[in-house]
XYZ file of C-alpha atoms in Angstrom:
202
model
C 0.000 0.000 0.000
C 2.822 2.396 0.848
C 4.451 1.768 -2.529
C 1.138 2.448 -4.287
C 0.768 5.768 -2.480
C 4.332 6.743 -3.369
C 3.737 5.861 -7.017
C 0.425 7.724 -7.067
C 2.045 10.863 -5.670
C 4.814 10.547 -8.258
C 2.306 10.159 -11.080
C 0.895 13.552 -10.124
C 4.447 14.928 -9.685
C 3.842 15.742 -6.031
C 7.281 14.348 -5.210
C 8.711 17.310 -7.137
C 7.441 19.752 -4.507
C 10.289 20.312 -2.071
C 9.353 23.595 -0.408
C 7.311 23.758 2.821
C 3.578 24.045 2.206
C 0.622 25.283 4.202
C -3.089 25.610 3.601
C -5.530 23.384 1.753
C -5.012 20.371 -0.497
C -7.922 20.264 -2.945
C -8.412 16.856 -4.568
C -10.686 16.967 -7.609
C -11.460 13.425 -8.686
C -10.424 12.003 -5.335
C -11.687 8.463 -5.983
C -11.145 6.705 -2.613
C -9.007 9.540 -1.270
C -5.575 7.963 -1.338
C -3.861 11.325 -1.728
C -5.259 12.285 1.643
C -2.194 10.509 3.043
C 0.068 12.947 1.172
C -2.002 15.824 2.495
C -1.734 14.633 6.087
C 2.016 14.039 5.755
C 2.382 17.708 4.777
C -0.053 18.891 7.490
C -2.455 20.223 4.880
C -6.241 20.545 5.134
C -7.688 17.899 2.793
C -10.735 18.815 0.669
C -11.947 15.924 -1.499
C -14.387 15.988 -4.429
C -15.824 12.691 -5.679
C -19.304 12.381 -7.250
C -19.330 8.550 -7.328
C -21.126 7.418 -4.152
C -19.167 4.249 -3.309
C -15.824 5.909 -3.916
C -16.873 8.932 -1.868
C -17.919 6.647 0.993
C -14.464 5.017 0.892
C -12.844 8.442 0.821
C -14.745 9.310 4.002
C -13.483 6.138 5.676
C -9.913 6.757 4.565
C -9.741 10.398 5.567
C -12.553 11.530 7.843
C -13.127 8.558 10.174
C -16.247 7.738 8.176
C -17.855 11.153 8.566
C -19.594 12.335 5.395
C -17.146 15.102 4.484
C -16.190 14.195 0.924
C -17.866 16.649 -1.449
C -20.234 14.523 -3.531
C -20.446 16.984 -6.398
C -18.657 17.534 -9.659
C -16.474 20.559 -10.246
C -17.239 22.719 -13.266
C -17.007 26.314 -14.507
C -20.163 27.365 -12.629
C -22.703 26.075 -10.141
C -25.594 24.038 -11.531
C -26.520 20.509 -12.598
C -25.158 18.336 -15.406
C -25.482 14.826 -16.810
C -22.927 12.481 -15.268
C -21.775 9.366 -17.128
C -20.887 6.726 -14.568
C -18.092 4.253 -15.289
C -16.694 3.447 -11.834
C -15.069 0.091 -12.593
C -12.267 1.827 -14.502
C -12.443 5.162 -12.644
C -13.467 6.838 -15.908
C -16.749 8.484 -14.888
C -17.142 11.827 -16.618
C -19.298 14.856 -17.287
C -18.703 14.112 -20.973
C -20.363 11.145 -22.654
C -17.916 8.283 -23.106
C -18.136 4.790 -24.519
C -18.993 2.025 -22.085
C -20.653 4.019 -19.303
C -23.026 1.924 -17.184
C -25.554 4.630 -16.324
C -26.111 8.343 -16.511
C -27.812 10.646 -14.079
C -27.922 14.307 -13.136
C -25.535 15.545 -10.456
C -24.863 18.856 -8.796
C -21.795 20.717 -10.001
C -20.132 23.815 -8.686
C -17.201 26.046 -9.419
C -14.098 25.860 -7.297
C -14.340 29.615 -6.730
C -17.811 29.139 -5.244
C -16.566 26.410 -2.896
C -13.441 28.285 -1.814
C -15.446 31.431 -1.083
C -18.133 29.538 0.852
C -15.509 27.788 2.995
C -13.413 30.928 3.558
C -10.197 29.340 2.305
C -7.389 31.889 2.146
C -4.427 29.684 1.195
C -4.248 26.663 -1.082
C -1.077 24.601 -1.171
C -2.060 22.185 -3.934
C -4.956 21.719 -6.326
C -4.978 18.298 -7.994
C -7.329 17.932 -10.959
C -8.271 14.574 -12.498
C -11.591 15.199 -14.214
C -11.763 12.890 -17.243
C -11.656 15.741 -19.752
C -13.310 18.536 -17.765
C -10.034 20.098 -16.622
C -10.381 23.297 -18.723
C -13.883 23.957 -17.410
C -12.771 23.473 -13.807
C -9.870 25.877 -14.261
C -12.186 28.414 -15.902
C -14.268 28.395 -12.730
C -11.239 28.697 -10.447
C -9.621 32.014 -11.412
C -9.942 33.537 -7.934
C -8.924 30.284 -6.241
C -5.788 30.065 -8.349
C -4.654 33.444 -7.053
C -4.251 31.928 -3.588
C -2.843 28.585 -4.790
C 0.840 27.643 -4.871
C 0.819 24.443 -6.974
C -1.649 22.868 -9.387
C -1.213 19.372 -10.819
C -3.447 18.448 -13.743
C -4.035 15.161 -15.561
C -4.335 16.236 -19.211
C -4.598 12.732 -20.657
C -6.663 11.576 -23.622
C -9.993 11.307 -21.803
C -12.303 14.048 -23.092
C -15.493 12.595 -24.540
C -15.942 9.913 -27.156
C -13.119 11.394 -29.233
C -10.777 10.833 -26.261
C -9.055 14.178 -26.709
C -6.212 15.460 -24.556
C -6.757 18.689 -22.623
C -3.045 19.556 -22.523
C -3.115 22.583 -24.843
C -6.138 24.368 -23.315
C -4.923 23.611 -19.790
C -1.431 24.996 -20.417
C -2.876 28.099 -22.082
C -5.204 28.739 -19.145
C -2.488 28.223 -16.556
C -0.148 30.651 -18.315
C -3.000 33.164 -18.492
C -3.560 32.771 -14.743
C 0.109 33.370 -13.912
C 1.482 29.838 -13.520
C 4.542 28.147 -14.975
C 4.974 24.462 -15.791
C 7.730 23.026 -13.596
C 7.432 19.272 -14.260
C 5.502 16.821 -16.363
C 4.806 13.120 -16.527
C 5.019 12.071 -20.165
C 3.334 8.693 -19.628
C 0.271 10.030 -17.818
C 0.309 13.461 -19.490
C 0.276 15.147 -16.100
C 1.681 18.640 -15.611
C 2.724 20.338 -12.367
C 2.301 24.114 -12.359
C 3.660 26.650 -9.856
C 2.307 30.121 -9.180
C 4.834 32.700 -10.371
C 3.681 35.068 -7.614
C 6.254 34.269 -4.927
C 3.990 35.636 -2.192
C 1.955 32.422 -2.569
C 4.854 30.273 -1.290
């Protein structure tokens, strides 16, 4: 289990972060919340988002002593509701229609800016985004949140919709626009680690 956690952190390039961190760790696409262990090791406040019920229940057990604290909503560019295409067996559930989903239903979605404002977060150490193709939309709804974030790690793999498009180009363009620089990337997973160029966020 320890080796799996180490490898998971490496896949999101979290092992590349050497400086001290403080504040929140926001986990979008938390699944069962394994990265909560990384958050606790860094003494960060873990905020998990996972719309799949069983996975969210496991995330609660793994991180909150079973208390229902995992956010059972999707993240998007704005608050509302959207169709959700459930494919939990391969952890490929998405807000975009994909091949092989087992069911679809409407879920609540919200912007990260809305959540951060509601919870009065004033410092974010890390935002991890694994959203099966919805990464650009999530970033579009997180402009204010990014101003108080130090690092953002994004899975930009080929997962957007039936065409299985990568989100690498739009994600990089958005992050540059929001004042971040790419400091590491995982070629195999197409994951990029970004750092805020505003040094006051360190």
